[in-house]
Coordinates of C-alpha atoms in Angstrom, one line a residue:
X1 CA -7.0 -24.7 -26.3
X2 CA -10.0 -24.3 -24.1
X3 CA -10.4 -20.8 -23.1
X4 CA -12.0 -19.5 -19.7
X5 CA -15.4 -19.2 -20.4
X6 CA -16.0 -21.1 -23.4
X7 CA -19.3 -22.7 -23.5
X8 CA -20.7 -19.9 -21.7
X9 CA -23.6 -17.9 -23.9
X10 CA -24.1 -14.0 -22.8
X11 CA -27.2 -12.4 -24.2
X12 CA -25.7 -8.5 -24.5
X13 CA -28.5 -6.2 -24.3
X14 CA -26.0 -3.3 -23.7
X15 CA -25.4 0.0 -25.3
X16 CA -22.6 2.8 -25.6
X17 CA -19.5 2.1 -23.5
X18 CA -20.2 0.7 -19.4
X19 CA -22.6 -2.1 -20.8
X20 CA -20.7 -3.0 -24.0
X21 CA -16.8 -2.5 -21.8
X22 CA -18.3 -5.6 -19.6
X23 CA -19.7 -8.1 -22.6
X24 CA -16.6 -7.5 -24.7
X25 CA -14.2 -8.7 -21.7
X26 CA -16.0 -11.9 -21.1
X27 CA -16.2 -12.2 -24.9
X28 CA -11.7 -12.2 -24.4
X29 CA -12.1 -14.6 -21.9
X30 CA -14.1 -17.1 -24.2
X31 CA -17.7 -16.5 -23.6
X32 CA -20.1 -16.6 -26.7
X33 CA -21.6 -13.3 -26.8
X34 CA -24.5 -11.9 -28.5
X35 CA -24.9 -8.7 -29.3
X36 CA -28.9 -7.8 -29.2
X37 CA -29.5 -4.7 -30.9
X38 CA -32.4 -2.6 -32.2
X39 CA -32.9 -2.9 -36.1
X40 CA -31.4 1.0 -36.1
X41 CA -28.0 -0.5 -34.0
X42 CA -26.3 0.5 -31.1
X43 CA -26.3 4.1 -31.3
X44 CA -22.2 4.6 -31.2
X45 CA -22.2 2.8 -34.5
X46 CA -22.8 6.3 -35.6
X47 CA -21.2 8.3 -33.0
X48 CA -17.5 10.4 -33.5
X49 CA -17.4 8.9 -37.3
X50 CA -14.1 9.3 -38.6
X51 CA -14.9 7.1 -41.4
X52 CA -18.4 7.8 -43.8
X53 CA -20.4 5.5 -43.7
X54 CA -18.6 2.8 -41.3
X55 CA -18.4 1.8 -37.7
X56 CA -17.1 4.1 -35.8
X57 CA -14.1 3.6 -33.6
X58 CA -16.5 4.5 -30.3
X59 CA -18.5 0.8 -31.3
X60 CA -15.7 -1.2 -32.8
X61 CA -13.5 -0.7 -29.7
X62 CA -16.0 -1.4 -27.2
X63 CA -17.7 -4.6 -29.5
X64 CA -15.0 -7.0 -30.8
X65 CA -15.4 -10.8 -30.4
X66 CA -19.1 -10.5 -30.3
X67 CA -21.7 -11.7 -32.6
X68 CA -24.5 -9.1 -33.8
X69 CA -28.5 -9.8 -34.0
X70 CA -30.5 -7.5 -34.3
X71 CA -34.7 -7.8 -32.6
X72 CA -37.3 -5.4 -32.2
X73 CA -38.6 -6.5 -28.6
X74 CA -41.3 -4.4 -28.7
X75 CA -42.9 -6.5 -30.7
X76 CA -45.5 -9.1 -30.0
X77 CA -42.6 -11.7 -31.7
X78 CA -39.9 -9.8 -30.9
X79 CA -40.5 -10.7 -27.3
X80 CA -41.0 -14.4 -28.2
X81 CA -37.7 -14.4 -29.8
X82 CA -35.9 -12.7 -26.8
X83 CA -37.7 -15.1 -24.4
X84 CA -36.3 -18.1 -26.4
X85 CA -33.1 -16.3 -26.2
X86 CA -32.8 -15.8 -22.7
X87 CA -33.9 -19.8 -22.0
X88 CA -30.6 -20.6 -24.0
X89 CA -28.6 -18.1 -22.0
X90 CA -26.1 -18.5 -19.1
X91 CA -25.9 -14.4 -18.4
X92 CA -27.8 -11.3 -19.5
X93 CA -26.7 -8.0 -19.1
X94 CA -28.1 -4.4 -20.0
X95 CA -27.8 -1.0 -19.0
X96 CA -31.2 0.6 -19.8
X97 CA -32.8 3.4 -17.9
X98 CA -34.2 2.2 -14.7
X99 CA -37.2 0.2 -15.4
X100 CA -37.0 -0.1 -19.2
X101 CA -36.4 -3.9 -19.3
X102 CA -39.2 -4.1 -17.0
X103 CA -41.5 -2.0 -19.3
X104 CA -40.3 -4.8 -21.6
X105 CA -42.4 -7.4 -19.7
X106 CA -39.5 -8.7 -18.9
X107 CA -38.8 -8.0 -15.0
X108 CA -35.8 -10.1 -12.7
X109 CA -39.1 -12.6 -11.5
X110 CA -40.1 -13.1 -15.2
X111 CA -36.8 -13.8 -16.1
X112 CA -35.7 -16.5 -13.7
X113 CA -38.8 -18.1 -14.9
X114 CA -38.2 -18.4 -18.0
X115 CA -35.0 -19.5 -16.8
X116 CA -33.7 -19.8 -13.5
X117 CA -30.0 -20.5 -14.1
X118 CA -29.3 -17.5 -15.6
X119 CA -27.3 -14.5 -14.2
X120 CA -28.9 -11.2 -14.8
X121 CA -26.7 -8.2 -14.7
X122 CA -28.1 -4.6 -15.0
X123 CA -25.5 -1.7 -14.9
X124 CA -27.7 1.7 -13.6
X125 CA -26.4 4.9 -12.8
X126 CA -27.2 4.9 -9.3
X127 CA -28.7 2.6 -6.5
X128 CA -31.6 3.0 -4.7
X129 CA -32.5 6.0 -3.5
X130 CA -32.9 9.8 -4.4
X131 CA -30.4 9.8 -7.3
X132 CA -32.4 6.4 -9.0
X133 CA -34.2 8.4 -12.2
X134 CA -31.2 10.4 -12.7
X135 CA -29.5 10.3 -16.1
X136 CA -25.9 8.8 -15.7
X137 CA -22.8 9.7 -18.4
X138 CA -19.6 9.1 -17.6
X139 CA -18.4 12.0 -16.2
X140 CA -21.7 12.5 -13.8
X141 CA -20.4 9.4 -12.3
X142 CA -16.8 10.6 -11.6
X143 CA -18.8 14.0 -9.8
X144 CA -21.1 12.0 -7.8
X145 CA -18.6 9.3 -7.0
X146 CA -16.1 11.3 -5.1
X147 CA -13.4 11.7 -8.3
X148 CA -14.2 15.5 -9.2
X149 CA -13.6 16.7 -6.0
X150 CA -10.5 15.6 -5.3
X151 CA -9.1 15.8 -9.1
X152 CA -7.4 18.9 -10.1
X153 CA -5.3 21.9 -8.2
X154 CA -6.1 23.5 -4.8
X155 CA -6.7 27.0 -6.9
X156 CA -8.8 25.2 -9.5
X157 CA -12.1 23.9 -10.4
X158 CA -13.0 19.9 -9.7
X159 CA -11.7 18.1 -12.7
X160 CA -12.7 14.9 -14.6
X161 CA -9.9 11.7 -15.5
X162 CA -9.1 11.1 -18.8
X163 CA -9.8 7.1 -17.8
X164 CA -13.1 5.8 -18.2
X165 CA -13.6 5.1 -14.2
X166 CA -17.3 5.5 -14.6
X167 CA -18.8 3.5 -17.8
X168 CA -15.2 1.2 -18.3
X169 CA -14.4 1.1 -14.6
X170 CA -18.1 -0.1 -13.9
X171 CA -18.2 -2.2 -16.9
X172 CA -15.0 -4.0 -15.0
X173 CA -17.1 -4.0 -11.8
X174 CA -19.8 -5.7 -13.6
X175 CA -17.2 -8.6 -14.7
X176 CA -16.1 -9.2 -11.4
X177 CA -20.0 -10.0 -9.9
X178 CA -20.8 -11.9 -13.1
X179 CA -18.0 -14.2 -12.9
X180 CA -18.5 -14.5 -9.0
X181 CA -22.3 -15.5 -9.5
X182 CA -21.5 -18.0 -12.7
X183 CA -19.2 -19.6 -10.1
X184 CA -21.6 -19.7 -7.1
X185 CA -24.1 -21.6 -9.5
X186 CA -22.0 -24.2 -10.0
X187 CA -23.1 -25.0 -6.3
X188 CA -26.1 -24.1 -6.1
X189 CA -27.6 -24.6 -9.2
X190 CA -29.6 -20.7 -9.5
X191 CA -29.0 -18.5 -10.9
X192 CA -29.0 -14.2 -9.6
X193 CA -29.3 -10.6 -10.1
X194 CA -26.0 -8.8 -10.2
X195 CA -27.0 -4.8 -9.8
X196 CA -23.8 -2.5 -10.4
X197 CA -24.2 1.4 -10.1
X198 CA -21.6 3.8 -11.9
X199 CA -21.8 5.8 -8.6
X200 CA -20.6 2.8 -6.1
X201 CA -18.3 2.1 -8.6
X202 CA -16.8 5.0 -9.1
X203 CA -16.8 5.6 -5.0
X204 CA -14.7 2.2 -4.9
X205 CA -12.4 3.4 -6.7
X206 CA -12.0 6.7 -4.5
X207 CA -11.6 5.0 -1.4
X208 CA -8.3 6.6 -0.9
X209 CA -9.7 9.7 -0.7
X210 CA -12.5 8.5 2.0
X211 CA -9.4 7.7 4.2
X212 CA -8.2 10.8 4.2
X213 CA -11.9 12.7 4.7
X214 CA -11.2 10.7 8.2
X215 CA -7.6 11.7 8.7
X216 CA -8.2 15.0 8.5
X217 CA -10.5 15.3 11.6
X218 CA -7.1 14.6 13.5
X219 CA -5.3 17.0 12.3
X220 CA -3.9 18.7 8.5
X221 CA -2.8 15.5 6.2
X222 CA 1.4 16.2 6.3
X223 CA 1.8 14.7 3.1
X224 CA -0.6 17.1 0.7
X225 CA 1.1 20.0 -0.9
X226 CA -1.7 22.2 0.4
X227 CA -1.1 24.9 2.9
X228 CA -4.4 25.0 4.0
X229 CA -7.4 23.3 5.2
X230 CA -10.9 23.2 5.9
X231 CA -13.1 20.0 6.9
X232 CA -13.1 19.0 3.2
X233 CA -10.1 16.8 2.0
X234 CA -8.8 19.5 -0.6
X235 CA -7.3 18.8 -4.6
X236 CA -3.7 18.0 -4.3
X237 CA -2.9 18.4 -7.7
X238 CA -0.3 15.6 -8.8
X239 CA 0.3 14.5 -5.2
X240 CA 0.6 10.3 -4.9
X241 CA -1.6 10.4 -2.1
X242 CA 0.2 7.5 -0.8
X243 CA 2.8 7.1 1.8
X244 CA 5.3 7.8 -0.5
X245 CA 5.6 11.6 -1.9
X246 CA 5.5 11.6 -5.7
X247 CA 5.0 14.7 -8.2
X248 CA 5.1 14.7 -11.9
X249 CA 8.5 17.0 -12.8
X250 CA 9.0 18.5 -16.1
X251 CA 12.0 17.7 -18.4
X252 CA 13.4 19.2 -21.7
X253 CA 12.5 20.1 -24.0
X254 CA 9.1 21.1 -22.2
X255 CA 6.2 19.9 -24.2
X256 CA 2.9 19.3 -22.7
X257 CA 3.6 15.9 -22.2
X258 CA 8.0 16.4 -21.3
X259 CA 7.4 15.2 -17.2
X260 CA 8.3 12.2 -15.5
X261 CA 6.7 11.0 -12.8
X262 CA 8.9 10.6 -9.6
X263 CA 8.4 9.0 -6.1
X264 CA 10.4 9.4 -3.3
X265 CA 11.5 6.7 -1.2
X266 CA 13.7 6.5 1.9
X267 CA 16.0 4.5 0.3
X268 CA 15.7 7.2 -2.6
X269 CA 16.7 10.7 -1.6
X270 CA 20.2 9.4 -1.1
X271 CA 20.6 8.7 -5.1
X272 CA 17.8 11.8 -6.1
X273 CA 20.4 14.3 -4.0
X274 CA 23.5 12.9 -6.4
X275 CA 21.8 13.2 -9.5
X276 CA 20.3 16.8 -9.1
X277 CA 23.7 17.7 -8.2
X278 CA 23.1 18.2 -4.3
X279 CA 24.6 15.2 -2.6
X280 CA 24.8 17.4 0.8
X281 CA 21.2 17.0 0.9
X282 CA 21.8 13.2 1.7
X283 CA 22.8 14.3 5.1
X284 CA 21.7 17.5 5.8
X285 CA 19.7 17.0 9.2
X286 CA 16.9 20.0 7.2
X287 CA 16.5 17.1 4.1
X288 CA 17.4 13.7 5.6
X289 CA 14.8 11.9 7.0
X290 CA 11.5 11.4 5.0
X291 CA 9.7 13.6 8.3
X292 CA 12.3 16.4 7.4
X293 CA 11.4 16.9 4.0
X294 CA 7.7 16.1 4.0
X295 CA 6.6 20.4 5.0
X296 CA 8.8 20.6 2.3
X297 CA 7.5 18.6 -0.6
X298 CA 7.4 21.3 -2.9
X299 CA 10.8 22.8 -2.9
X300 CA 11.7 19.2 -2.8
X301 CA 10.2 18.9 -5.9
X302 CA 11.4 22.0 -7.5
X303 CA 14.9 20.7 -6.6
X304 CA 14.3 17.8 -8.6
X305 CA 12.4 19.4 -11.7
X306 CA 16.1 22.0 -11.8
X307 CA 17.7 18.9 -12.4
X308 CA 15.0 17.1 -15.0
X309 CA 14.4 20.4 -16.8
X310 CA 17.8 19.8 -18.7
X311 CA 17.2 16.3 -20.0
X312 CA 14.9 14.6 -22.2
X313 CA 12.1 12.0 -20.3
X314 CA 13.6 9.0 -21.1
X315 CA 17.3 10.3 -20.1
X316 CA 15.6 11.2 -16.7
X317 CA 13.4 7.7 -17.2
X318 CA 16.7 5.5 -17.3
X319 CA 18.8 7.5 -15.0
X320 CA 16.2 7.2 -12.4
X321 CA 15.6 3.2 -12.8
X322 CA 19.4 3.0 -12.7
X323 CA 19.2 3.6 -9.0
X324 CA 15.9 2.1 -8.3
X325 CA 14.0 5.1 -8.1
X326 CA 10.0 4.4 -8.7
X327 CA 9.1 7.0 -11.9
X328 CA 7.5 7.0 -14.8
X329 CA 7.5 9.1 -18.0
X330 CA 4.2 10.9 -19.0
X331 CA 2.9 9.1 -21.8
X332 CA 0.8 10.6 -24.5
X333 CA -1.9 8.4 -26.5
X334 CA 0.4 8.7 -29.5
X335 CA 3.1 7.4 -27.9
X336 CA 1.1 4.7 -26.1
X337 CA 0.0 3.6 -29.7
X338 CA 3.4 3.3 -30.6
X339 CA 5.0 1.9 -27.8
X340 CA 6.9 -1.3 -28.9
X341 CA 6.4 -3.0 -25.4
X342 CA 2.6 -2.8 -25.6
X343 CA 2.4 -4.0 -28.7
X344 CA 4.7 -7.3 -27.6
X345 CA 2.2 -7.8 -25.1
X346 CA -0.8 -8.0 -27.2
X347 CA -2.2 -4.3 -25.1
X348 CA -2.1 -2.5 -28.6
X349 CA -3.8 -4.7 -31.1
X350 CA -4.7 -4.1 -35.4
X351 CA -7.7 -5.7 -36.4
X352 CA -9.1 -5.7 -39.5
X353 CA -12.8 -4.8 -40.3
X354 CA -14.4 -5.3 -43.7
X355 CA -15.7 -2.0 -43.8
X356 CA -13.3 0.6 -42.2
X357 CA -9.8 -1.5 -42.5
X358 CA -7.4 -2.0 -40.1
X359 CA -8.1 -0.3 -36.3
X360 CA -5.8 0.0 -33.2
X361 CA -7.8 -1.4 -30.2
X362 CA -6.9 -2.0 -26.8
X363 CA -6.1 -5.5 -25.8
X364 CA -7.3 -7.8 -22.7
X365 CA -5.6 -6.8 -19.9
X366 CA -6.2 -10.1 -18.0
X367 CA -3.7 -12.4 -18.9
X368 CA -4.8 -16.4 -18.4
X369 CA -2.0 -19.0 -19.3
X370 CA -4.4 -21.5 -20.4
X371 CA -7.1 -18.8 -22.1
X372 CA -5.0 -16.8 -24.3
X373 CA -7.4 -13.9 -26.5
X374 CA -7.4 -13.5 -29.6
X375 CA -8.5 -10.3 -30.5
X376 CA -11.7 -11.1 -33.5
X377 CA -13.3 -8.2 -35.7
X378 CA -16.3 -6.4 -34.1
X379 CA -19.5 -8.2 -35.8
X380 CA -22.0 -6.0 -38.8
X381 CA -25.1 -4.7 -37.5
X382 CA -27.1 -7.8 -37.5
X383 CA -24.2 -9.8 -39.2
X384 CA -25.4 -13.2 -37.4
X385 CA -29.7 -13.0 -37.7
X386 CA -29.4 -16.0 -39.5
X387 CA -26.5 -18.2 -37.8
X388 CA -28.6 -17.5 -34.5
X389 CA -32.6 -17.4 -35.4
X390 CA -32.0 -20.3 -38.0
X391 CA -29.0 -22.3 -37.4
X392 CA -29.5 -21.7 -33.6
X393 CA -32.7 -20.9 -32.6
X394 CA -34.8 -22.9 -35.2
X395 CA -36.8 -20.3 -36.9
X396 CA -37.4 -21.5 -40.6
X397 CA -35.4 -19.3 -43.6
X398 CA -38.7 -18.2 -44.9
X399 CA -39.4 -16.4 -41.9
X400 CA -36.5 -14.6 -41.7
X401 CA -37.4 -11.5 -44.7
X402 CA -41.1 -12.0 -42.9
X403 CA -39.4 -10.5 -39.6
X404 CA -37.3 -7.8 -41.6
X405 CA -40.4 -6.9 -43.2
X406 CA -42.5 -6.6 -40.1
X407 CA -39.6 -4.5 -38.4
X408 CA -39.0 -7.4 -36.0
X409 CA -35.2 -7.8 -37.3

């Protein structure tokens, strides 16, 4: 079967996690990508080893499906190589430090010389602008993209998600403009520069959170937990921040990871107020409407957590669902990595590598009927040199140990 992108060659010039998140999804949807690395390898090959002397876990999980060279380009023929690679390319992408590829010799004008279809996508820290030279790491991202501030309890410091929202979640937002500008060249014939910043990315994620910076010039936002406000729009702890209400309730036998997450509906409090053992609630004129209870969320709440408090999550899980109630059970990595379901669904995925054994990865999350992934081993350092500079590229097999020699490979 043909998958999505087959036929399409990505030169990956990426590094460490928003870069290398990007390359490895177009590699599940059937690109060919290569991995361009520096004789020494991407530096997480090395990083948060759990196993001497291998891979780590930080490169194999961000690098599988891809195929590994490895090119000094700041060499005289290191940069003839890379030329000749990016004239055989469809997309490019890398995450340098602002001006790096540039310092390179190899600026957005040189490239669409050497060849104009191609899609160039750099992944920065920031846009233009006063924050340009700064150094961007995930969590820098999730401060200066609006996520801090708004993570976290009223009475507590800004805190940072456990999801990758600033190197995955702009590796995502890479994706998206990549596959956009492959599809616009198929009428115009050019192709463009696709520039994504871990900032914007992380800001478009928070938009939520803009709204309510404007709500709150009318007037206190109803449906926070917060008693008070200034002109700032405050941390609501575990509040939806939907139109819905929703707070994450503890259950037995009170672990760090016993709560299940509840929202409630209109529709809802009728069936909640039975099963905490309250049904007057359901028509209690102080508790019936949704505008009745909302300056009342957290008693609400409590009311709720009396009743989950006794009962294991996934008692509270099922009883919930049994009356259509929106919830969710807290849901540890270890119990993500065991979770039957996932696994079903190809989303927890072993794969075997020849050095460290079997892994658990994450699978692809897009799911194409006609372009079904197969998840493949993350590639050696430099495990292809000769399938792509001889079979590919036409450099003759003596040359080859020459270039290792030289430190061009």
């Amino acid at each position: 079967m043909t998958l999505a992108l087959e036929g399409v060659r990505v030169l990956d010039m990426t590094h460490v996690q928003s870069g290398p998140s990007a390359t490895q999804l177009l590699a599940w949807l059937g690109a060919d990508v290569v991995k361009v690395e520096a004789p020494g390898g991407d530096v997480t090959r090395r990083q948060l080893r759990d196993v001497p002397d291998a891979d780590s876990l930080y490169f194999t999980m961000l690098n599988c499906n891809k195929r590994s060279i490895t090119l000094n380009t700041k060499t005289e023929r290191g940069q003839e190589i890379l030329t000749a690679l990016i004239r055989g390319a469809d997309v490019m992408v890398e995450n340098f430090a602002p001006g790096a590829v540039e310092r390179m010799g190899f600026s957005w004008e040189r490239i669409r010389e050497i060849n104009p279809r191609i899609v160039y996508a750099s992944i920065k820290g920031f846009g233009d602008g006063p924050y340009t030279a700064f150094k961007a790491y995930e969590v820098v991202a999730q401060a200066m993209g609006g996520s801090m501030a708004t993570t976290g309890f009223q009475d507590g410091p800004p805190l940072a998600t456990g999801a990758q929202i600033g190197d995955s979640g702009t590796g995502i937002h890479a994706v998206a403009g990549i596959l956009a500008a492959l599809l616009q060249r198929e009428k115009s014939g050019r192709g463009q520069r696709v520039n994504v910043a871990m900032q914007h990315a992380v800001l478009n994620l928070c938009r939520v959170k803009l709204r309510d910076q404007q709500r709150l010039a009318h007037g206190p936002l109803a449906e926070y937990p917060n008693d008070d406000f200034t002109d700032d729009v405050p941390r609501s702890g575990n509040a939806s921040g939907g139109g819905q209400p929703g707070w994450a309730v503890r259950c037995a036998p009170g672990g760090p990871n016993d709560y299940v997450y509840v929202i409630v509906q209109p529709q809802g409090w009728q069936p909640i107020s039975e099963l905490i053992g309250r049904p007057e609630l359901a028509g209690d004129p102080e508790w019936a409407t949704p505008e009745a209870r909302l300056p009342k969320l957290a008693k609400m709440f409590q009311l709720i957590e009396e009743w989950t408090s006794t009962l294991p999550k996934w008692q509270v899980l099922q009883q919930l669902n049994r009356h259509n109630i929106p919830c969710g059970p807290i849901l540890s990595p270890k119990e993500i990595i065991e979770d039957e379901s996932l696994a079903a669904n190809d989303m927890i995925v072993e794969v075997e590598h020849p050095e460290r054994g079997t892994f658990t990865t994450v699978g692809n999350p897009l799911k194409l009927s006609d372009s079904p992934t197969t998840i493949t081993t993350p590639p050696l350092l430099g495990q292809h040199n000769e399938d792509i500079y001889i079979g590919e590229l036409g450099l003759s097999r003596d040359e080859l140990p020459q270039l290792k020699e030289q430190g061009v490979i």
